[in-house]
Every structure is written in structure tokens, then in C-alpha cells.
């Protein structure tokens, strides 16, 4: 476990765009760092922005957006809570965010 949770979470946030870019590119999605930042900033809109629609990533974008905020909330695991219980509690929310069933 990291000793300084704040510093650790900052590193996680700093690596977000690069990690998302590599993960989605490997899966075959046409993404750019700018697109990932738009998703992260919650301004991704395939109906209003043709580039967003051309990415071919409707549900991965939801995953990215959800994970961006969700990872910050999971400082509770880093604070010592049981990771299995945390995942069990949040699984339904993750699923709904991923597949757009809010």
C-alpha cells in the first residue's frame, strides 16, 4: 500500500490519458489524447461533434468517463477497506455506467 495516498492518486490521474490511449488503441479504437481528455472532462458528444462519433467507441467512452471519477473514489481501498467488499458494493454501479443503464 502506498504511504502517501494523495501522491499515489495524483500519479494515477496523471497516467490516465496515456493508459486509456494505449488500452483503447490495442482494442482497435481510433482515439486521440484530445478525445480521451474530452471524455474525461465530460464534454464527449458524438451527436454534436463528428470526431467524437468517428471514434467508434460508444461504450468504451462511458467506461473511461466512469473510471476517471470512480478511481478517485476508491481511495477507500487504499485506506484499508477490503477490496473485495468495495468491488462487490460498486459492481452494479460500474455495470450501469459501462452499458448506459443509469
Backbone as JSON Lines, residues from 0, in Angstrom:
{"i":0,"aa":"X","n":[0.84,-1.18,0.0],"ca":[0.0,0.0,0.0],"c":[0.88,1.24,0.0]}
{"i":1,"aa":"X","n":[0.48,2.23,-0.78],"ca":[1.26,3.47,-0.78],"c":[1.15,4.18,0.56]}
{"i":2,"aa":"X","n":[2.23,4.81,0.94],"ca":[2.21,5.55,2.21],"c":[1.48,6.88,2.07]}
{"i":3,"aa":"X","n":[1.66,7.5,0.91],"ca":[1.03,8.8,0.68],"c":[-0.07,8.61,-0.38]}
{"i":4,"aa":"X","n":[-1.29,8.44,0.07],"ca":[-2.42,8.15,-0.82],"c":[-2.67,9.31,-1.78]}
{"i":5,"aa":"X","n":[-2.53,10.54,-1.32],"ca":[-2.76,11.71,-2.18],"c":[-1.77,11.72,-3.33]}
{"i":6,"aa":"X","n":[-0.5,11.48,-3.04],"ca":[0.52,11.46,-4.1],"c":[0.28,10.31,-5.06]}
{"i":7,"aa":"X","n":[-0.1,9.17,-4.52],"ca":[-0.38,8.0,-5.36],"c":[-1.55,8.28,-6.31]}
{"i":8,"aa":"X","n":[-2.62,8.84,-5.8],"ca":[-3.8,9.13,-6.63],"c":[-3.47,10.2,-7.67]}
{"i":9,"aa":"X","n":[-2.57,11.11,-7.37],"ca":[-2.13,12.09,-8.35],"c":[-1.42,11.39,-9.5]}
{"i":10,"aa":"X","n":[-0.56,10.42,-9.18],"ca":[0.13,9.67,-10.23],"c":[-0.86,8.88,-11.08]}
{"i":11,"aa":"X","n":[-1.88,8.31,-10.44],"ca":[-2.91,7.59,-11.18],"c":[-3.61,8.54,-12.15]}
{"i":12,"aa":"X","n":[-3.96,9.72,-11.67],"ca":[-4.62,10.72,-12.52],"c":[-3.73,11.2,-13.64]}
{"i":13,"aa":"X","n":[-2.45,11.38,-13.35],"ca":[-1.5,11.83,-14.37],"c":[-1.32,10.8,-15.47]}
{"i":14,"aa":"X","n":[-1.43,9.53,-15.14],"ca":[-1.22,8.45,-16.12],"c":[-2.49,8.1,-16.89]}
{"i":15,"aa":"X","n":[-3.6,8.66,-16.49],"ca":[-4.91,8.29,-17.06],"c":[-4.95,8.37,-18.58]}
{"i":16,"aa":"X","n":[-4.58,9.49,-19.16],"ca":[-4.7,9.68,-20.6],"c":[-3.82,8.68,-21.35]}
{"i":17,"aa":"X","n":[-2.58,8.54,-20.91],"ca":[-1.67,7.6,-21.57],"c":[-2.18,6.17,-21.45]}
{"i":18,"aa":"X","n":[-2.61,5.78,-20.28],"ca":[-3.13,4.42,-20.09],"c":[-4.37,4.17,-20.94]}
{"i":19,"aa":"X","n":[-5.28,5.13,-20.95],"ca":[-6.5,4.97,-21.74],"c":[-6.18,4.9,-23.23]}
{"i":20,"aa":"X","n":[-5.27,5.74,-23.68],"ca":[-4.89,5.74,-25.09],"c":[-4.34,4.37,-25.5]}
{"i":21,"aa":"X","n":[-3.42,3.85,-24.73],"ca":[-2.83,2.56,-25.07],"c":[-3.85,1.44,-25.0]}
{"i":22,"aa":"X","n":[-4.66,1.42,-23.97],"ca":[-5.67,0.37,-23.82],"c":[-6.67,0.37,-24.96]}
{"i":23,"aa":"X","n":[-7.18,1.53,-25.3],"ca":[-8.19,1.61,-26.36],"c":[-7.58,1.37,-27.74]}
{"i":24,"aa":"X","n":[-6.36,1.84,-27.96],"ca":[-5.7,1.61,-29.24],"c":[-5.47,0.12,-29.46]}
{"i":25,"aa":"X","n":[-5.05,-0.57,-28.43],"ca":[-4.83,-2.02,-28.52],"c":[-6.13,-2.73,-28.9]}
{"i":26,"aa":"X","n":[-7.25,-2.22,-28.4],"ca":[-8.55,-2.82,-28.7],"c":[-9.07,-2.43,-30.09]}
{"i":27,"aa":"X","n":[-8.34,-1.56,-30.78],"ca":[-8.71,-1.21,-32.15],"c":[-9.54,0.05,-32.3]}
{"i":28,"aa":"X","n":[-9.73,0.8,-31.22],"ca":[-10.49,2.04,-31.32],"c":[-9.6,3.16,-31.84]}
{"i":29,"aa":"X","n":[-10.19,4.04,-32.64],"ca":[-9.47,5.2,-33.17],"c":[-9.61,6.34,-32.17]}
{"i":30,"aa":"X","n":[-8.59,6.52,-31.38],"ca":[-8.65,7.53,-30.33],"c":[-7.45,8.47,-30.43]}
{"i":31,"aa":"X","n":[-7.62,9.61,-29.82],"ca":[-6.52,10.57,-29.69],"c":[-6.49,11.0,-28.23]}
{"i":32,"aa":"X","n":[-5.41,11.6,-27.86],"ca":[-5.31,12.11,-26.49],"c":[-6.38,13.17,-26.25]}
{"i":33,"aa":"X","n":[-6.67,13.96,-27.29],"ca":[-7.69,15.01,-27.17],"c":[-9.07,14.39,-26.92]}
{"i":34,"aa":"X","n":[-9.38,13.32,-27.64],"ca":[-10.67,12.65,-27.45],"c":[-10.78,12.11,-26.02]}
{"i":35,"aa":"X","n":[-9.73,11.51,-25.54],"ca":[-9.74,10.97,-24.19],"c":[-9.91,12.09,-23.17]}
{"i":36,"aa":"X","n":[-9.28,13.22,-23.39],"ca":[-9.46,14.37,-22.49],"c":[-10.9,14.88,-22.55]}
{"i":37,"aa":"X","n":[-11.54,14.87,-23.75],"ca":[-12.94,15.3,-23.84],"c":[-13.84,14.35,-23.06]}
{"i":38,"aa":"X","n":[-13.56,13.05,-23.16],"ca":[-14.35,12.09,-22.38],"c":[-14.13,12.33,-20.9]}
{"i":39,"aa":"X","n":[-12.87,12.49,-20.53],"ca":[-12.52,12.7,-19.12],"c":[-13.18,13.95,-18.56]}
{"i":40,"aa":"X","n":[-13.29,14.98,-19.39],"ca":[-13.87,16.26,-18.97],"c":[-15.39,16.28,-19.12]}
{"i":41,"aa":"X","n":[-15.94,15.16,-19.56],"ca":[-17.39,15.01,-19.75],"c":[-17.95,15.94,-20.82]}
{"i":42,"aa":"X","n":[-17.13,16.22,-21.87],"ca":[-17.62,17.02,-22.98],"c":[-17.67,16.21,-24.28]}
{"i":43,"aa":"X","n":[-17.45,14.89,-24.19],"ca":[-17.54,14.0,-25.34],"c":[-18.99,13.94,-25.77]}
{"i":44,"aa":"X","n":[-19.26,14.22,-27.03],"ca":[-20.64,14.24,-27.52],"c":[-20.66,13.83,-28.99]}
{"i":45,"aa":"X","n":[-20.9,12.56,-29.29],"ca":[-20.87,12.12,-30.68],"c":[-21.98,12.71,-31.54]}
{"i":46,"aa":"X","n":[-23.08,13.17,-30.94],"ca":[-24.15,13.78,-31.73],"c":[-23.77,15.19,-32.2]}
{"i":47,"aa":"X","n":[-23.0,15.91,-31.38],"ca":[-22.64,17.28,-31.71],"c":[-21.27,17.41,-32.35]}
{"i":48,"aa":"X","n":[-20.4,16.44,-32.14],"ca":[-19.04,16.53,-32.64],"c":[-18.74,15.3,-33.5]}
{"i":49,"aa":"X","n":[-18.57,15.52,-34.79],"ca":[-18.36,14.42,-35.73],"c":[-17.15,13.57,-35.35]}
{"i":50,"aa":"X","n":[-16.08,14.21,-34.89],"ca":[-14.88,13.47,-34.49],"c":[-15.18,12.49,-33.36]}
{"i":51,"aa":"X","n":[-16.01,12.89,-32.43],"ca":[-16.35,12.01,-31.32],"c":[-17.1,10.78,-31.84]}
{"i":52,"aa":"X","n":[-18.0,10.98,-32.78],"ca":[-18.75,9.87,-33.35],"c":[-17.89,8.95,-34.18]}
{"i":53,"aa":"X","n":[-16.85,9.49,-34.82],"ca":[-15.96,8.69,-35.67],"c":[-15.04,7.78,-34.88]}
{"i":54,"aa":"X","n":[-14.98,7.94,-33.59],"ca":[-14.05,7.14,-32.8],"c":[-14.48,5.68,-32.76]}
{"i":55,"aa":"X","n":[-15.76,5.41,-32.98],"ca":[-16.26,4.04,-32.93],"c":[-16.26,3.47,-31.52]}
{"i":56,"aa":"X","n":[-16.36,4.32,-30.53],"ca":[-16.26,3.83,-29.15],"c":[-17.39,4.33,-28.25]}
{"i":57,"aa":"X","n":[-18.63,3.92,-28.51],"ca":[-19.71,4.4,-27.65],"c":[-19.6,3.91,-26.21]}
{"i":58,"aa":"X","n":[-19.45,2.63,-25.98],"ca":[-19.4,2.2,-24.58],"c":[-18.03,2.35,-23.96]}
{"i":59,"aa":"X","n":[-16.92,2.19,-24.7],"ca":[-15.63,2.46,-24.03],"c":[-15.52,3.88,-23.5]}
{"i":60,"aa":"X","n":[-16.17,4.83,-24.18],"ca":[-16.11,6.2,-23.68],"c":[-16.8,6.31,-22.34]}
{"i":61,"aa":"X","n":[-17.87,5.57,-22.18],"ca":[-18.57,5.59,-20.88],"c":[-17.69,4.96,-19.81]}
{"i":62,"aa":"X","n":[-16.98,3.91,-20.2],"ca":[-16.07,3.27,-19.25],"c":[-15.01,4.27,-18.81]}
{"i":63,"aa":"X","n":[-14.42,4.96,-19.79],"ca":[-13.39,5.95,-19.46],"c":[-13.92,7.02,-18.52]}
{"i":64,"aa":"X","n":[-15.08,7.54,-18.86],"ca":[-15.66,8.6,-18.03],"c":[-15.94,8.09,-16.62]}
{"i":65,"aa":"X","n":[-16.5,6.89,-16.54],"ca":[-16.79,6.32,-15.23],"c":[-15.54,6.02,-14.43]}
{"i":66,"aa":"X","n":[-14.53,5.48,-15.08],"ca":[-13.31,5.14,-14.37],"c":[-12.55,6.36,-13.9]}
{"i":67,"aa":"X","n":[-12.64,7.42,-14.68],"ca":[-11.94,8.64,-14.3],"c":[-12.38,9.1,-12.91]}
{"i":68,"aa":"X","n":[-13.67,9.19,-12.72],"ca":[-14.18,9.6,-11.42],"c":[-14.17,8.49,-10.4]}
{"i":69,"aa":"X","n":[-14.43,7.28,-10.85],"ca":[-14.54,6.13,-9.96],"c":[-13.21,5.83,-9.27]}
{"i":70,"aa":"X","n":[-12.11,5.93,-10.02],"ca":[-10.81,5.6,-9.42],"c":[-10.5,6.54,-8.27]}
{"i":71,"aa":"X","n":[-10.92,7.78,-8.39],"ca":[-10.68,8.74,-7.31],"c":[-11.47,8.39,-6.07]}
{"i":72,"aa":"X","n":[-12.63,7.79,-6.26],"ca":[-13.47,7.44,-5.12],"c":[-12.93,6.22,-4.38]}
{"i":73,"aa":"X","n":[-12.03,5.47,-5.02],"ca":[-11.59,4.24,-4.4],"c":[-10.36,4.4,-3.54]}
{"i":74,"aa":"X","n":[-10.18,5.6,-3.05],"ca":[-9.2,5.8,-2.01],"c":[-9.58,4.99,-0.78]}
{"i":75,"aa":"X","n":[-10.84,4.56,-0.7],"ca":[-11.25,3.77,0.46],"c":[-10.53,2.43,0.5]}
{"i":76,"aa":"X","n":[-10.19,1.86,-0.66],"ca":[-9.39,0.63,-0.68],"c":[-7.99,0.95,-0.18]}
{"i":77,"aa":"X","n":[-7.46,2.07,-0.64],"ca":[-6.12,2.47,-0.2],"c":[-6.09,2.84,1.27]}
{"i":78,"aa":"X","n":[-7.25,3.16,1.82],"ca":[-7.33,3.49,3.24],"c":[-7.53,2.26,4.11]}
{"i":79,"aa":"X","n":[-7.55,1.09,3.47],"ca":[-7.59,-0.14,4.26],"c":[-8.86,-0.95,4.17]}
{"i":80,"aa":"X","n":[-9.88,-0.47,3.43],"ca":[-11.1,-1.26,3.31],"c":[-10.84,-2.48,2.43]}
{"i":81,"aa":"X","n":[-11.61,-3.51,2.63],"ca":[-11.47,-4.75,1.89],"c":[-11.8,-4.53,0.41]}
{"i":82,"aa":"X","n":[-10.83,-4.76,-0.5],"ca":[-11.07,-4.53,-1.93],"c":[-12.22,-5.36,-2.49]}
{"i":83,"aa":"X","n":[-12.36,-6.59,-2.02],"ca":[-13.45,-7.44,-2.49],"c":[-14.81,-6.87,-2.13]}
{"i":84,"aa":"X","n":[-14.92,-6.37,-0.9],"ca":[-16.19,-5.78,-0.48],"c":[-16.49,-4.49,-1.24]}
{"i":85,"aa":"X","n":[-15.45,-3.68,-1.45],"ca":[-15.63,-2.43,-2.2],"c":[-16.11,-2.75,-3.61]}
{"i":86,"aa":"X","n":[-15.46,-3.71,-4.27],"ca":[-15.86,-4.09,-5.63],"c":[-17.28,-4.65,-5.63]}
{"i":87,"aa":"X","n":[-17.59,-5.47,-4.65],"ca":[-18.93,-6.05,-4.57],"c":[-19.99,-4.97,-4.42]}
{"i":88,"aa":"X","n":[-19.71,-3.98,-3.58],"ca":[-20.66,-2.89,-3.36],"c":[-20.87,-2.06,-4.61]}
{"i":89,"aa":"X","n":[-19.81,-1.85,-5.39],"ca":[-19.88,-0.92,-6.52],"c":[-20.08,-1.59,-7.88]}
{"i":90,"aa":"X","n":[-20.09,-2.91,-7.93],"ca":[-20.18,-3.61,-9.21],"c":[-21.4,-3.19,-10.02]}
{"i":91,"aa":"X","n":[-22.55,-3.11,-9.4],"ca":[-23.77,-2.73,-10.11],"c":[-23.68,-1.34,-10.71]}
{"i":92,"aa":"X","n":[-23.1,-0.42,-9.97],"ca":[-22.93,0.95,-10.47],"c":[-21.97,0.96,-11.66]}
{"i":93,"aa":"X","n":[-20.87,0.23,-11.55],"ca":[-19.91,0.15,-12.66],"c":[-20.59,-0.4,-13.91]}
{"i":94,"aa":"X","n":[-21.37,-1.45,-13.74],"ca":[-22.06,-2.08,-14.87],"c":[-23.02,-1.1,-15.54]}
{"i":95,"aa":"X","n":[-23.82,-0.42,-14.74],"ca":[-24.77,0.54,-15.31],"c":[-24.07,1.67,-16.03]}
{"i":96,"aa":"X","n":[-22.96,2.17,-15.47],"ca":[-22.2,3.23,-16.14],"c":[-21.62,2.73,-17.45]}
{"i":97,"aa":"X","n":[-21.09,1.52,-17.45],"ca":[-20.44,0.99,-18.62],"c":[-21.42,0.79,-19.77]}
{"i":98,"aa":"X","n":[-22.6,0.29,-19.47],"ca":[-23.54,-0.04,-20.53],"c":[-24.69,0.97,-20.64]}
{"i":99,"aa":"X","n":[-24.57,2.09,-19.96],"ca":[-25.52,3.19,-20.11],"c":[-26.89,2.93,-19.55]}
{"i":100,"aa":"X","n":[-26.96,2.13,-18.52],"ca":[-28.26,1.83,-17.9],"c":[-28.29,2.48,-16.53]}
{"i":101,"aa":"X","n":[-28.43,3.79,-16.51],"ca":[-28.37,4.53,-15.25],"c":[-29.56,4.38,-14.4]}
